[in-house]
Coordinates of C-alpha atoms in Angstrom, one line a residue:
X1 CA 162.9 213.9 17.8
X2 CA 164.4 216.9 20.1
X3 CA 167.3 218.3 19.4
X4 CA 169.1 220.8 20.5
X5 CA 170.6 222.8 17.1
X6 CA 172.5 226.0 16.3
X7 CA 171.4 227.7 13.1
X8 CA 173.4 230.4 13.5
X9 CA 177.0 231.8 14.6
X10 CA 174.9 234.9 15.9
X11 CA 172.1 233.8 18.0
X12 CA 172.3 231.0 20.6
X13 CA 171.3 227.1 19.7
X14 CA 167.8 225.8 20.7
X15 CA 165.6 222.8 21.7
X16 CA 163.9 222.0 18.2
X17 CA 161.9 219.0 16.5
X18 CA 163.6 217.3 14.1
X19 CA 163.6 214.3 11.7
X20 CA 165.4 211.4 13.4
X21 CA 168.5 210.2 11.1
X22 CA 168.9 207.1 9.3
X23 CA 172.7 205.3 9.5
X24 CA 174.6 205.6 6.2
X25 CA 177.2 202.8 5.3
X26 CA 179.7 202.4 7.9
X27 CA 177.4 204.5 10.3
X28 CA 175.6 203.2 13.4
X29 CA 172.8 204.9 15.3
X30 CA 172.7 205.3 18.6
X31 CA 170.2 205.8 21.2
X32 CA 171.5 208.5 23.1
X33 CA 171.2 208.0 26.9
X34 CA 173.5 211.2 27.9
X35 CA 176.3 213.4 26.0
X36 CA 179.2 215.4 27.5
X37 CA 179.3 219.0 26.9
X38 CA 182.6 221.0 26.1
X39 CA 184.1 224.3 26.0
X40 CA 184.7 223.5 22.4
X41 CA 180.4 223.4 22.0
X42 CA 180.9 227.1 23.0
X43 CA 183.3 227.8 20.2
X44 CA 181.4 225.6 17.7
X45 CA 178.6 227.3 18.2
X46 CA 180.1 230.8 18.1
X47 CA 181.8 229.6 14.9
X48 CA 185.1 229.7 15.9
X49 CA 186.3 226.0 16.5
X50 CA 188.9 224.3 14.4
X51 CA 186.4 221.9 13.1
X52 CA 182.8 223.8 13.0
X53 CA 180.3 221.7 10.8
X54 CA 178.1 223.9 8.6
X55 CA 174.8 225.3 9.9
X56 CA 172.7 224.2 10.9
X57 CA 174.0 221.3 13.1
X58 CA 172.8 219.5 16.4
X59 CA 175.5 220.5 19.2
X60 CA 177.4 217.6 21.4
X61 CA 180.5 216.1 20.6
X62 CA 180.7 213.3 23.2
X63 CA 177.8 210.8 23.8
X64 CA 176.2 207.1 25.4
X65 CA 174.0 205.7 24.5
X66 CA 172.9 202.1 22.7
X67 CA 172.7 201.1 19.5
X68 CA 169.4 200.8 17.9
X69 CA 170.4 200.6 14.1
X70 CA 173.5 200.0 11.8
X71 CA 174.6 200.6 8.6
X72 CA 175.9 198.9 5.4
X73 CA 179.1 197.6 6.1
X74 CA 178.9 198.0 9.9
X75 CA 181.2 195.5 11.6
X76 CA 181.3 194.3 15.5
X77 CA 178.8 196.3 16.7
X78 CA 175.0 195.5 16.7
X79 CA 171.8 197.0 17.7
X80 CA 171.2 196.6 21.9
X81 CA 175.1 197.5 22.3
X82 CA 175.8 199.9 24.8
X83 CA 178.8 202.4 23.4
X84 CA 180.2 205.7 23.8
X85 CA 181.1 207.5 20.5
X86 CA 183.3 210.6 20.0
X87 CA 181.3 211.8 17.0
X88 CA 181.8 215.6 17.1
X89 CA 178.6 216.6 16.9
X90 CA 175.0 215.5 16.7
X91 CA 174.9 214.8 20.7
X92 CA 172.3 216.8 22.1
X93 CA 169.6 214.8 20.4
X94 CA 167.3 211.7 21.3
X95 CA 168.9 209.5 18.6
X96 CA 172.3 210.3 16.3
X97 CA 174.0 208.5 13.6
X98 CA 178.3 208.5 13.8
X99 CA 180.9 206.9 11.8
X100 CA 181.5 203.3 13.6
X101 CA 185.5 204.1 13.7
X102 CA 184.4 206.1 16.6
X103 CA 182.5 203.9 18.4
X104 CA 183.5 201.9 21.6
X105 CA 182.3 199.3 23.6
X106 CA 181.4 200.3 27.5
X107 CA 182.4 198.1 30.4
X108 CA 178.8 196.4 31.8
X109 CA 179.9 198.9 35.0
X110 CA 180.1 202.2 33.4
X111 CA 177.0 203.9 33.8
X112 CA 175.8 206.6 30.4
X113 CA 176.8 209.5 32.5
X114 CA 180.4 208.4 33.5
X115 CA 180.8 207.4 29.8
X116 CA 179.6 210.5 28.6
X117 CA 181.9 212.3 30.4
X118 CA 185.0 210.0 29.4
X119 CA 186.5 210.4 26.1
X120 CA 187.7 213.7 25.7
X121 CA 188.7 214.7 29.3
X122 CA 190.7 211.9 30.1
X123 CA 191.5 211.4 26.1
X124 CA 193.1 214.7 26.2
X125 CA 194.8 213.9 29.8
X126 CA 196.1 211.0 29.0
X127 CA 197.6 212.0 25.5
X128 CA 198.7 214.8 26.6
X129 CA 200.8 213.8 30.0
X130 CA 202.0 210.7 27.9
X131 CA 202.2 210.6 24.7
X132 CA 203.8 214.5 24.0
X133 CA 205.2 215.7 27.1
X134 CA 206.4 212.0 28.6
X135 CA 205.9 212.9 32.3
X136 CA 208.0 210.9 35.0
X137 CA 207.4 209.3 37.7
X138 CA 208.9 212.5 40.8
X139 CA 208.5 215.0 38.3
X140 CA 206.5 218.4 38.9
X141 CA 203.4 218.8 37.2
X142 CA 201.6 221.9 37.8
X143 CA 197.9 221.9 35.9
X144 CA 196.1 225.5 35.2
X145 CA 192.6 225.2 35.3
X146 CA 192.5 222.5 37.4
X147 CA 188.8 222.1 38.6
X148 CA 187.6 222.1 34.8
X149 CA 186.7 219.3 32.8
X150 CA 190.2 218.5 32.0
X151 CA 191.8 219.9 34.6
X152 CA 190.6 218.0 36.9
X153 CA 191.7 214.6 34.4
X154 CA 195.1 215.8 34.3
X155 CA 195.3 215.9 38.0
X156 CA 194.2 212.6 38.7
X157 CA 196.1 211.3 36.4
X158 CA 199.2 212.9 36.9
X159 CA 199.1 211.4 40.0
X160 CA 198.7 208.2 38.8
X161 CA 201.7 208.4 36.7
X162 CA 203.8 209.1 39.7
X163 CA 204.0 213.0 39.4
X164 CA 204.1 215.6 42.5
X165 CA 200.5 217.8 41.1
X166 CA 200.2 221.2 41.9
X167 CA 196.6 222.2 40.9
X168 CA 195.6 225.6 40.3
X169 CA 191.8 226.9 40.3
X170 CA 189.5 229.7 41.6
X171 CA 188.3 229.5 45.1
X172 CA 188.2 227.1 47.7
X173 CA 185.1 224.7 46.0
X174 CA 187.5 223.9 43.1
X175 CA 190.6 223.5 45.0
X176 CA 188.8 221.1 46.9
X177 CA 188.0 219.0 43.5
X178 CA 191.0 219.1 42.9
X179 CA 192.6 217.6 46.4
X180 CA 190.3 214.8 46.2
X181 CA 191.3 214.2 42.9
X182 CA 195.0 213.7 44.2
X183 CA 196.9 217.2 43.9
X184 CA 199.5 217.6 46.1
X185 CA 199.9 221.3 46.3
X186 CA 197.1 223.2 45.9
X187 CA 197.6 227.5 44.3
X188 CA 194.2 229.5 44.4
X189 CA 194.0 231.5 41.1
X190 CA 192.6 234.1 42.7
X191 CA 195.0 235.1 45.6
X192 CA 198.2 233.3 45.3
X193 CA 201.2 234.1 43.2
X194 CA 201.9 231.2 41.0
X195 CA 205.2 231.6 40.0
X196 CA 206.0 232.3 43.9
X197 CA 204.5 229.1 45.1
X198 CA 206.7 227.7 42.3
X199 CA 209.3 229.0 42.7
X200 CA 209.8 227.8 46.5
X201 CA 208.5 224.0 45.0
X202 CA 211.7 224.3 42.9
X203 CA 209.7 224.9 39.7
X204 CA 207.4 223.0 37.5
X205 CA 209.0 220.1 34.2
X206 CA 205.4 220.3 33.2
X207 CA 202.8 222.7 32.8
X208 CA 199.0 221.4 31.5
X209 CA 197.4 224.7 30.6
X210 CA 193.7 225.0 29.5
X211 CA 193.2 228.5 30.5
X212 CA 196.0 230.7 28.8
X213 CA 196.2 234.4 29.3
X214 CA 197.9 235.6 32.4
X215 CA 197.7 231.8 34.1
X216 CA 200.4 230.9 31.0
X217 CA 202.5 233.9 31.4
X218 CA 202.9 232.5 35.1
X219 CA 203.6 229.3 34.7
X220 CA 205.6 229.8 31.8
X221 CA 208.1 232.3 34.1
X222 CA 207.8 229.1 36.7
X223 CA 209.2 226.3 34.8
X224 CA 212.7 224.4 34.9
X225 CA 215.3 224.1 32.5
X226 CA 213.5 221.4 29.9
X227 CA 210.3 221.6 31.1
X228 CA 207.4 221.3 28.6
X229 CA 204.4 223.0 28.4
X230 CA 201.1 221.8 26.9
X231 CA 198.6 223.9 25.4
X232 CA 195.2 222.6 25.6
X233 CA 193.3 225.7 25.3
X234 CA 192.3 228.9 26.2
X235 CA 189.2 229.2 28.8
X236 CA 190.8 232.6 30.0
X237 CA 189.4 233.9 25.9
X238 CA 193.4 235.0 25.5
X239 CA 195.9 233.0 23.3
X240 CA 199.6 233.5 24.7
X241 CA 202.4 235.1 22.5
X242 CA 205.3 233.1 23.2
X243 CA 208.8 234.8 22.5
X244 CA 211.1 232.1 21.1
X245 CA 214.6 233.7 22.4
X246 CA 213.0 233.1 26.0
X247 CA 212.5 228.8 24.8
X248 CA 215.9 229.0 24.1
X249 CA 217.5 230.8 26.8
X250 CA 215.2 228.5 29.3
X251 CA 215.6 225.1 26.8
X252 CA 211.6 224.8 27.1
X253 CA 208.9 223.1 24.8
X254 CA 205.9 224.2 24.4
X255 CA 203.7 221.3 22.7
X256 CA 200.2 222.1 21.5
X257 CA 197.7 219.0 21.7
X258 CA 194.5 218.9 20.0
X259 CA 193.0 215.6 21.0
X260 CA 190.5 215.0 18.0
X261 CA 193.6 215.3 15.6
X262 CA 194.2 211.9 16.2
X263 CA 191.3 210.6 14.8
X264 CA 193.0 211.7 11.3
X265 CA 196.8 211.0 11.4
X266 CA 197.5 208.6 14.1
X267 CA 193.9 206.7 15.6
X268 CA 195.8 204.3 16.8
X269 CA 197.8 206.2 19.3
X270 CA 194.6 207.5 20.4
X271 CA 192.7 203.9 20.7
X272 CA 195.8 202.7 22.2
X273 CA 194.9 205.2 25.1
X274 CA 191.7 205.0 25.0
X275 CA 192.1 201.2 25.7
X276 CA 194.5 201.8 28.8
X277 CA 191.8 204.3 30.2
X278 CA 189.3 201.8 30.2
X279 CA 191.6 199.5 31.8
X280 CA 192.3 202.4 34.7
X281 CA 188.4 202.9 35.0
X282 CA 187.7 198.6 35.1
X283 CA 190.2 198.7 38.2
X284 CA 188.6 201.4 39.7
X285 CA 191.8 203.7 39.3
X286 CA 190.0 206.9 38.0
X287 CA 186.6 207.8 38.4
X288 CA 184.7 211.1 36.4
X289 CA 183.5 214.1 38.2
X290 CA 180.2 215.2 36.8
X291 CA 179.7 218.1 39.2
X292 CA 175.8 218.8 37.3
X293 CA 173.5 216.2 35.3
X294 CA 170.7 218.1 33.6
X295 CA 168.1 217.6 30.9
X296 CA 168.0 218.0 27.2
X297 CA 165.8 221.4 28.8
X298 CA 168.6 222.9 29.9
X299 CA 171.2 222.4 27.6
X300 CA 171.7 225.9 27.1
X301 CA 172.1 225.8 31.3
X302 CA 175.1 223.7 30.8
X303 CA 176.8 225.4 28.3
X304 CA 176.4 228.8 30.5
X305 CA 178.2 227.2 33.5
X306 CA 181.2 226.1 30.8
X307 CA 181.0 230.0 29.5
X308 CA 181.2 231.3 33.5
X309 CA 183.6 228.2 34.4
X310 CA 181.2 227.4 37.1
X311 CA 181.1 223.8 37.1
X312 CA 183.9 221.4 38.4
X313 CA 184.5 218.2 36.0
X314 CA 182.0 217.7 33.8
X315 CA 178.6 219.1 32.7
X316 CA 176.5 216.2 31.6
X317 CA 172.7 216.3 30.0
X318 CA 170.5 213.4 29.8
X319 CA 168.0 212.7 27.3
X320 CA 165.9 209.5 29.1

């Protein structure tokens, strides 16, 4: 089968013929129809993500696809089911095998692509806004990187749980993304002063911040007394240095939220919010942005407009 696998930290992954897997007890395989790609594919394949698998290993953290074989042991799910699956890797291949635990049934509705696109973005969202920084309903959220993959989640659902979203992005293309996704005020990275704008919206209780660098200096000199700030990574290549005195003179939190933690200390908070996304997406209430669909070709297409943060939403390849 084709797969598209990194050998090496030092030289970039390629398209390459491999032996297709066979499920291990507890394991399904899947038939994958389309897989999400991530800025964490950049740093796995680089070598630098919390949770890089040893070389060499197939790339794609996020896929759709249907069931075509199961396991030993393998429980409510059966070949023909359609499912998205948060394996980690193993994506960007014609067939994969994943734990079942990560597994999930798909709404008849949800095409591959949207599904593809679902887990981790919203996931992280939705965790994130929720579950560590408890936004309320009239509060000010103000999300960095607002265009990307999770960005753009955060604003939509932000708005959703009754914020006022300021979105910040680069250029006029992205900001637009982000209005249709619901922002209320929109800050161009690339011109505007965001603590000014901020500062005359009274100040931000929340900050989602993929980006880091300079953009989390900013925001972090914009915030309220109590306001929390999430870090959900650093697209920008720089991690912040926070200096505690200035927490405690401003009484601010800075929470850090890794998403695919959960899997190994608390699933069920994250199948908990997994279960009310799904809910959202049956009524209709949030929809993915997939800005680009591409084949299993160009796979290493996709992970250059994550590198150049040229894309808005989500990069999606398809393998039928």
């Amino acid at each position: 089968m084709r797969a598209f696998v990194a050998t090496s930290h030092d030289t970039a992954p390629s398209l390459s013929d491999i032996s297709v897997p066979e499920p291990d007890i507890g394991e399904i395989r899947v038939k994958v129809e389309a897989c999400g790609l991530n800025f964490a594919d950049l740093l796995m394949a680089a070598g630098t993500y919390q949770e890089t698998p040893p070389l060499p290993f197939v790339l794609g953290m996020e896929v759709a696809g249907t069931i075509d074989a199961v396991g030993p042991d393998v429980t409510g799910f059966a070949p023909g089911d359609r499912v998205a699956v948060f394996g980690g890797k193993g994506g960007l291949a014609e067939y994969g095998c994943f734990d079942v635990s990560r597994a999930v049934h798909l709404p008849d509705a949800m095409p591959f692509t949207h599904a593809a696109a679902f887990q981790v973005a919203y996931g992280t969202s939705h965790l994130a806004l929720s579950h560590r920084a408890r936004l309320l309903p009239g509060e000010t959220l103000l999300v960095l990187g607002a265009a990307g993959g999770v960005g753009l989640t955060a604003v939509e659902i932000g708005k959703l749980m009754g914020a006022r979203v300021v979105a910040c992005a680069r250029g006029s293309d992205k900001l637009d993304a982000a209005k249709a996704a619901g922002a209320d005020v929109l800050i161009d990275a690339q011109t505007d002063d965001i603590r000014a704008v901020m500062k005359d919206l009274g100040g931000a209780d929340v900050v989602y911040d993929p980006v880091g660098g300079d953009q989390f200096t900013a925001a972090f000199r914009s915030c309220r007394p109590e306001a929390r700030i999430l870090t959900i990574g650093f697209a920008s290549g720089e991690v912040p240095q926070i200096k505690a005195n200035h927490l405690l003179v401003k009484n601010i939190s800075v929470l850090g939220l890794y998403w695919g933690g959960y899997l190994h200390f608390r699933p069920d908070v994250l199948t908990e919010s997994l279960s009310t996304l799904m809910g959202w997406y049956s009524q209709g209430r949030i929809k993915p942005h997939v800005s680009h669909i591409l084949a299993l070709e160009q796979a290493a297409d996709g992970l250059e407009l994550l590198r150049s943060r040229k894309s808005t939403g989500k990069v999606v390849i398809t393998l039928s």
